[in-house]
Amino acid sequence: MALFDKKKKSETELPENLPQHVGFIMDGNGRWAKKRGLPRSFGHREGAKNFKKIVRYCKDIGLKNISFYAFSTENWQRPKDEVDTIMDLFREYIVDVRNHLSENTRMIFLGDKSIFDDDLREKMIKLEEDTAHYTEMTLMMAVNYGGRDEIANAARILAQNVKDGEMNPEDINEESIADCLYTRGIPDVDLVIRPSGELRLSNYLIWQCAYAEYYFTDILWPDFSPKELDKALIDFDGRHRRFGGV
Ligand code: FPP
């Protein structure tokens, strides 16, 4: 295994074959707090801190596309104070984002933004526009995101295009569907990392994960460290991906 990049800051020797897109499911915040006798909201605060740490590390080691599942279309069912805390964390992050994101990082929000307050939505869109030309790394945060919802949305866009005479039903294919997803232009997910011991995808990027590899660990998200990410990347490097072939 060769060192892949001079600027890499990992203590571990990382493989050259890094995934093009790593998806993180930030699970286990609630349990992290409960184990310490704290309210669940504390767990989300720690989770948001760890998100920042891991994003920086991903940039340092040269990952190109990283996405984080921060809030699903189903998460609105949680207690109001918990939802409020997570929304506050988004707001705080967006205000502070320039201090966190180093130069040349593009930011995209995956999900249906129409549900958010106008000011929050406008800030999200402005951030996407302001960073659209950056090329070193793309950071995606999934908020009010659901994989089925995303595909239904793509179907609506394509149906409207057909209705407007802009395309024919026969033109609908995998490529035209992918072009209507929030991840348009972003490579499919190669590696999904889910901490906290749960072994499922939970409606995360279900189209884009069609051929993804999975890395599960019992560690809870606030404790998920750069070292653990190194382990996942080395594990990924050892997988034999066949994409349906032999
Ligand atoms: C799942 O853990 C986590 C969430 C539903 C929310 C994740 C949100 C954050 C980490 C903060 C987002 C903000 C920024 C700025 C990234 P869980 O609560 O379901 O954990 P549990 O399974 O242990 O209860």
Short mmCIF file of C-alpha atoms and ligand atoms in Angstrom, two decimals:
data_model
loop_
_atom_site.label_atom_id
_atom_site.label_comp_id
_atom_site.label_asym_id
_atom_site.label_seq_id
_atom_site.Cartn_x
_atom_site.Cartn_y
_atom_site.Cartn_z
CA MET A 1 0.00 0.00 0.00
CA ALA A 2 1.48 3.34 -0.99
CA LEU A 3 0.93 6.57 0.84
CA PHE A 4 -1.71 8.25 -1.24
CA ASP A 5 -1.05 11.94 -0.66
CA LYS A 6 1.73 14.07 0.74
CA LYS A 7 -0.64 16.30 2.64
CA LYS A 8 -2.41 13.46 4.39
CA LYS A 9 -2.56 13.86 8.13
CA SER A 10 -3.48 10.34 9.13
CA GLU A 11 -1.18 8.39 11.43
CA THR A 12 -2.32 5.31 9.56
CA GLU A 13 -1.04 4.40 6.15
CA LEU A 14 -4.13 4.84 4.03
CA PRO A 15 -4.83 3.03 0.77
CA GLU A 16 -4.59 4.73 -2.62
CA ASN A 17 -8.01 3.43 -3.49
CA LEU A 18 -10.20 5.79 -1.51
CA PRO A 19 -13.97 5.80 -2.06
CA GLN A 20 -15.26 8.54 -4.34
CA HIS A 21 -18.20 9.17 -2.03
CA VAL A 22 -18.50 8.24 1.64
CA GLY A 23 -21.94 8.49 3.25
CA PHE A 24 -22.11 8.81 7.04
CA ILE A 25 -25.21 7.92 9.04
CA MET A 26 -24.70 9.85 12.28
CA ASP A 27 -26.49 7.42 14.57
CA GLY A 28 -26.27 6.89 18.32
CA ASN A 29 -26.40 10.44 19.68
CA GLY A 30 -29.38 9.69 21.89
CA ARG A 31 -27.76 6.60 23.40
CA TRP A 32 -24.50 8.46 23.91
CA ALA A 33 -26.37 11.01 26.06
CA LYS A 34 -28.47 8.40 27.87
CA LYS A 35 -25.35 6.47 28.92
CA ARG A 36 -24.22 9.66 30.67
CA GLY A 37 -27.61 10.45 32.22
CA LEU A 38 -27.98 13.49 29.96
CA PRO A 39 -30.92 14.62 27.79
CA ARG A 40 -30.85 13.42 24.18
CA SER A 41 -30.21 16.98 22.98
CA PHE A 42 -26.73 16.83 24.54
CA GLY A 43 -26.02 13.84 22.35
CA HIS A 44 -26.96 15.80 19.24
CA ARG A 45 -24.68 18.67 20.32
CA GLU A 46 -21.80 16.23 20.69
CA GLY A 47 -22.80 14.66 17.38
CA ALA A 48 -22.61 18.04 15.66
CA LYS A 49 -19.15 18.65 17.20
CA ASN A 50 -17.97 15.31 15.92
CA PHE A 51 -19.43 16.03 12.49
CA LYS A 52 -17.12 19.08 12.29
CA LYS A 53 -14.10 17.06 13.38
CA ILE A 54 -14.74 14.29 10.88
CA VAL A 55 -15.39 16.73 8.01
CA ARG A 56 -12.01 18.39 8.63
CA TYR A 57 -10.30 15.05 8.76
CA CYS A 58 -11.95 13.93 5.50
CA LYS A 59 -10.56 17.05 3.82
CA ASP A 60 -7.10 16.46 5.29
CA ILE A 61 -6.89 12.95 3.91
CA GLY A 62 -8.23 13.95 0.50
CA LEU A 63 -11.74 12.51 0.35
CA LYS A 64 -13.66 14.15 -2.49
CA ASN A 65 -17.33 13.67 -1.69
CA ILE A 66 -18.77 13.16 1.77
CA SER A 67 -22.39 13.15 2.84
CA PHE A 68 -23.98 13.14 6.28
CA TYR A 69 -27.49 12.06 7.26
CA ALA A 70 -28.48 14.80 9.67
CA PHE A 71 -32.29 14.81 9.63
CA SER A 72 -34.72 12.54 7.81
CA THR A 73 -38.26 13.17 6.59
CA GLU A 74 -39.33 10.81 9.42
CA ASN A 75 -37.38 12.62 12.16
CA TRP A 76 -40.15 15.25 12.51
CA GLN A 77 -42.00 12.65 14.60
CA ARG A 78 -39.47 13.09 17.43
CA PRO A 79 -40.28 15.17 20.53
CA LYS A 80 -40.46 18.88 19.77
CA ASP A 81 -37.53 19.86 22.00
CA GLU A 82 -35.29 17.34 20.24
CA VAL A 83 -36.32 18.59 16.78
CA ASP A 84 -35.80 22.18 17.96
CA THR A 85 -32.29 21.36 19.16
CA ILE A 86 -31.33 19.81 15.84
CA MET A 87 -32.76 22.82 13.94
CA ASP A 88 -30.78 25.15 16.25
CA LEU A 89 -27.64 23.16 15.47
CA PHE A 90 -28.23 23.63 11.71
CA ARG A 91 -28.71 27.35 12.20
CA GLU A 92 -25.59 27.65 14.35
CA TYR A 93 -23.62 25.68 11.82
CA ILE A 94 -24.73 27.75 8.87
CA VAL A 95 -23.81 30.97 10.67
CA ASP A 96 -20.43 29.51 11.66
CA VAL A 97 -19.80 27.57 8.48
CA ARG A 98 -17.11 29.90 7.10
CA ASN A 99 -14.99 29.26 10.18
CA HIS A 100 -15.37 25.55 9.76
CA LEU A 101 -15.15 24.89 6.05
CA SER A 102 -11.72 25.54 4.67
CA GLU A 103 -11.34 27.09 1.24
CA ASN A 104 -12.38 25.18 -1.82
CA THR A 105 -15.15 23.12 -0.19
CA ARG A 106 -18.50 22.99 -1.91
CA MET A 107 -21.58 22.57 0.25
CA ILE A 108 -24.87 21.01 -0.84
CA PHE A 109 -27.99 20.33 1.20
CA LEU A 110 -29.75 17.14 0.19
CA GLY A 111 -33.47 17.06 0.86
CA ASP A 112 -36.66 19.03 0.52
CA LYS A 113 -35.83 22.52 1.77
CA SER A 114 -39.35 23.86 1.25
CA ILE A 115 -40.32 22.86 4.80
CA PHE A 116 -37.78 25.15 6.48
CA ASP A 117 -38.38 28.74 7.58
CA ASP A 118 -37.65 31.23 4.81
CA ASP A 119 -34.54 32.64 6.47
CA LEU A 120 -32.97 29.22 7.01
CA ARG A 121 -33.81 28.08 3.48
CA GLU A 122 -32.39 31.25 1.97
CA LYS A 123 -29.15 30.82 3.93
CA MET A 124 -28.85 27.23 2.72
CA ILE A 125 -29.39 28.24 -0.91
CA LYS A 126 -26.94 31.15 -0.61
CA LEU A 127 -24.29 28.85 0.82
CA GLU A 128 -24.81 26.38 -2.03
CA GLU A 129 -24.52 29.18 -4.59
CA ASP A 130 -21.47 30.78 -2.97
CA THR A 131 -19.56 27.50 -2.87
CA ALA A 132 -20.78 26.00 -6.17
CA HIS A 133 -17.45 26.64 -7.94
CA TYR A 134 -15.27 24.94 -5.30
CA THR A 135 -13.72 21.69 -6.42
CA GLU A 136 -11.48 20.17 -3.75
CA MET A 137 -14.21 18.51 -1.71
CA THR A 138 -18.01 18.44 -1.72
CA LEU A 139 -19.72 18.27 1.65
CA MET A 140 -23.36 17.20 1.55
CA MET A 141 -25.70 17.47 4.50
CA ALA A 142 -29.00 15.59 4.24
CA VAL A 143 -31.74 17.56 5.96
CA ASN A 144 -35.44 16.73 5.68
CA TYR A 145 -34.14 13.99 3.44
CA GLY A 146 -35.81 10.71 2.50
CA GLY A 147 -34.61 8.44 -0.29
CA ARG A 148 -38.12 7.48 -1.39
CA ASP A 149 -39.21 11.09 -1.23
CA GLU A 150 -36.25 12.04 -3.43
CA ILE A 151 -37.16 9.43 -6.05
CA ALA A 152 -40.85 10.46 -5.98
CA ASN A 153 -39.71 14.05 -6.51
CA ALA A 154 -37.60 12.97 -9.52
CA ALA A 155 -40.62 11.12 -10.95
CA ARG A 156 -42.73 14.29 -10.62
CA ILE A 157 -40.11 16.40 -12.41
CA LEU A 158 -39.85 13.90 -15.27
CA ALA A 159 -43.65 13.54 -15.55
CA GLN A 160 -43.93 17.32 -15.78
CA ASN A 161 -41.23 17.41 -18.48
CA VAL A 162 -43.18 14.84 -20.49
CA LYS A 163 -46.41 16.75 -19.97
CA ASP A 164 -44.71 19.95 -21.18
CA GLY A 165 -43.53 18.13 -24.31
CA GLU A 166 -39.86 18.50 -23.35
CA MET A 167 -39.21 14.76 -23.41
CA ASN A 168 -40.86 11.45 -24.27
CA PRO A 169 -41.57 8.63 -21.80
CA GLU A 170 -38.98 6.50 -23.68
CA ASP A 171 -36.31 9.07 -22.77
CA ILE A 172 -36.68 8.25 -19.08
CA ASN A 173 -33.72 6.13 -18.05
CA GLU A 174 -31.31 5.75 -15.13
CA GLU A 175 -29.35 8.78 -16.23
CA SER A 176 -32.35 11.09 -16.52
CA ILE A 177 -33.59 9.96 -13.11
CA ALA A 178 -30.14 10.49 -11.53
CA ASP A 179 -30.14 14.01 -13.04
CA CYS A 180 -33.28 14.84 -11.07
CA LEU A 181 -31.89 13.71 -7.70
CA TYR A 182 -30.42 16.11 -5.13
CA THR A 183 -27.01 14.55 -5.80
CA ARG A 184 -27.00 15.48 -9.50
CA GLY A 185 -23.42 15.29 -10.80
CA ILE A 186 -22.06 13.65 -7.62
CA PRO A 187 -20.66 10.09 -7.83
CA ASP A 188 -22.73 7.30 -6.32
CA VAL A 189 -21.97 6.31 -2.75
CA ASP A 190 -19.08 3.80 -2.57
CA LEU A 191 -19.01 3.39 1.18
CA VAL A 192 -21.72 3.85 3.80
CA ILE A 193 -20.54 4.15 7.39
CA ARG A 194 -23.11 3.54 10.12
CA PRO A 195 -22.03 3.63 13.74
CA SER A 196 -24.10 2.63 16.79
CA GLY A 197 -24.64 -1.03 15.95
CA GLU A 198 -27.71 -0.64 13.72
CA LEU A 199 -27.46 -2.61 10.48
CA ARG A 200 -29.73 -0.73 8.11
CA LEU A 201 -29.83 2.07 5.54
CA SER A 202 -32.91 3.90 6.93
CA ASN A 203 -33.97 5.44 3.62
CA TYR A 204 -30.58 7.13 3.08
CA LEU A 205 -29.56 7.74 -0.56
CA ILE A 206 -31.24 4.51 -1.57
CA TRP A 207 -30.78 5.10 -5.31
CA GLN A 208 -27.16 6.23 -4.94
CA CYS A 209 -26.25 3.31 -2.64
CA ALA A 210 -27.25 0.62 -5.18
CA TYR A 211 -23.69 -0.76 -5.23
CA ALA A 212 -22.32 0.72 -2.01
CA GLU A 213 -20.22 -1.19 0.48
CA TYR A 214 -21.17 -0.96 4.16
CA TYR A 215 -19.12 -0.47 7.28
CA PHE A 216 -20.88 -0.95 10.61
CA THR A 217 -19.44 -0.38 14.06
CA ASP A 218 -20.90 -0.39 17.58
CA ILE A 219 -19.21 2.93 18.40
CA LEU A 220 -21.76 5.72 18.89
CA TRP A 221 -21.51 8.69 16.49
CA PRO A 222 -20.16 11.26 19.01
CA ASP A 223 -17.26 8.84 19.67
CA PHE A 224 -16.62 7.96 16.02
CA SER A 225 -13.00 9.03 15.56
CA PRO A 226 -10.66 9.69 12.62
CA LYS A 227 -8.91 6.43 13.59
CA GLU A 228 -12.17 4.55 13.15
CA LEU A 229 -12.60 6.21 9.75
CA ASP A 230 -9.11 5.00 8.79
CA LYS A 231 -10.23 1.48 9.71
CA ALA A 232 -13.32 1.80 7.52
CA LEU A 233 -11.24 3.03 4.57
CA ILE A 234 -8.75 0.18 4.91
CA ASP A 235 -11.63 -2.27 5.17
CA PHE A 236 -13.18 -0.77 2.03
CA ASP A 237 -9.90 -1.16 0.15
CA GLY A 238 -10.01 -4.89 0.83
CA ARG A 239 -13.51 -5.40 -0.58
CA HIS A 240 -13.92 -7.09 -3.94
CA ARG A 241 -16.53 -5.05 -5.78
CA ARG A 242 -18.12 -6.79 -8.74
CA PHE A 243 -21.01 -4.47 -9.67
CA GLY A 244 -23.03 -7.47 -10.79
CA GLY A 245 -20.14 -8.97 -12.81
CA VAL A 246 -17.85 -11.81 -11.81
C1 FPP B 1 -29.54 9.82 14.98
O1 FPP B 1 -29.17 9.44 16.30
C2 FPP B 1 -29.22 11.23 14.80
C3 FPP B 1 -30.10 12.18 14.37
C4 FPP B 1 -31.49 11.87 14.02
C5 FPP B 1 -29.71 13.59 14.26
C6 FPP B 1 -28.28 13.82 13.87
C7 FPP B 1 -28.01 15.27 13.96
C8 FPP B 1 -26.82 15.80 14.33
C9 FPP B 1 -25.61 15.00 14.59
C10 FPP B 1 -26.65 17.28 14.43
C11 FPP B 1 -26.84 17.91 13.09
C12 FPP B 1 -26.22 19.21 12.99
C13 FPP B 1 -25.13 19.44 12.31
C14 FPP B 1 -24.58 20.78 12.29
C15 FPP B 1 -24.39 18.38 11.58
P1 FPP B 1 -30.31 9.06 17.34
O2 FPP B 1 -30.77 10.29 18.02
O3 FPP B 1 -31.38 8.30 16.65
O4 FPP B 1 -29.52 8.14 18.35
P2 FPP B 1 -30.14 6.93 19.14
O5 FPP B 1 -30.43 5.86 18.12
O6 FPP B 1 -29.02 6.57 20.04
O7 FPP B 1 -31.35 7.39 19.87
#
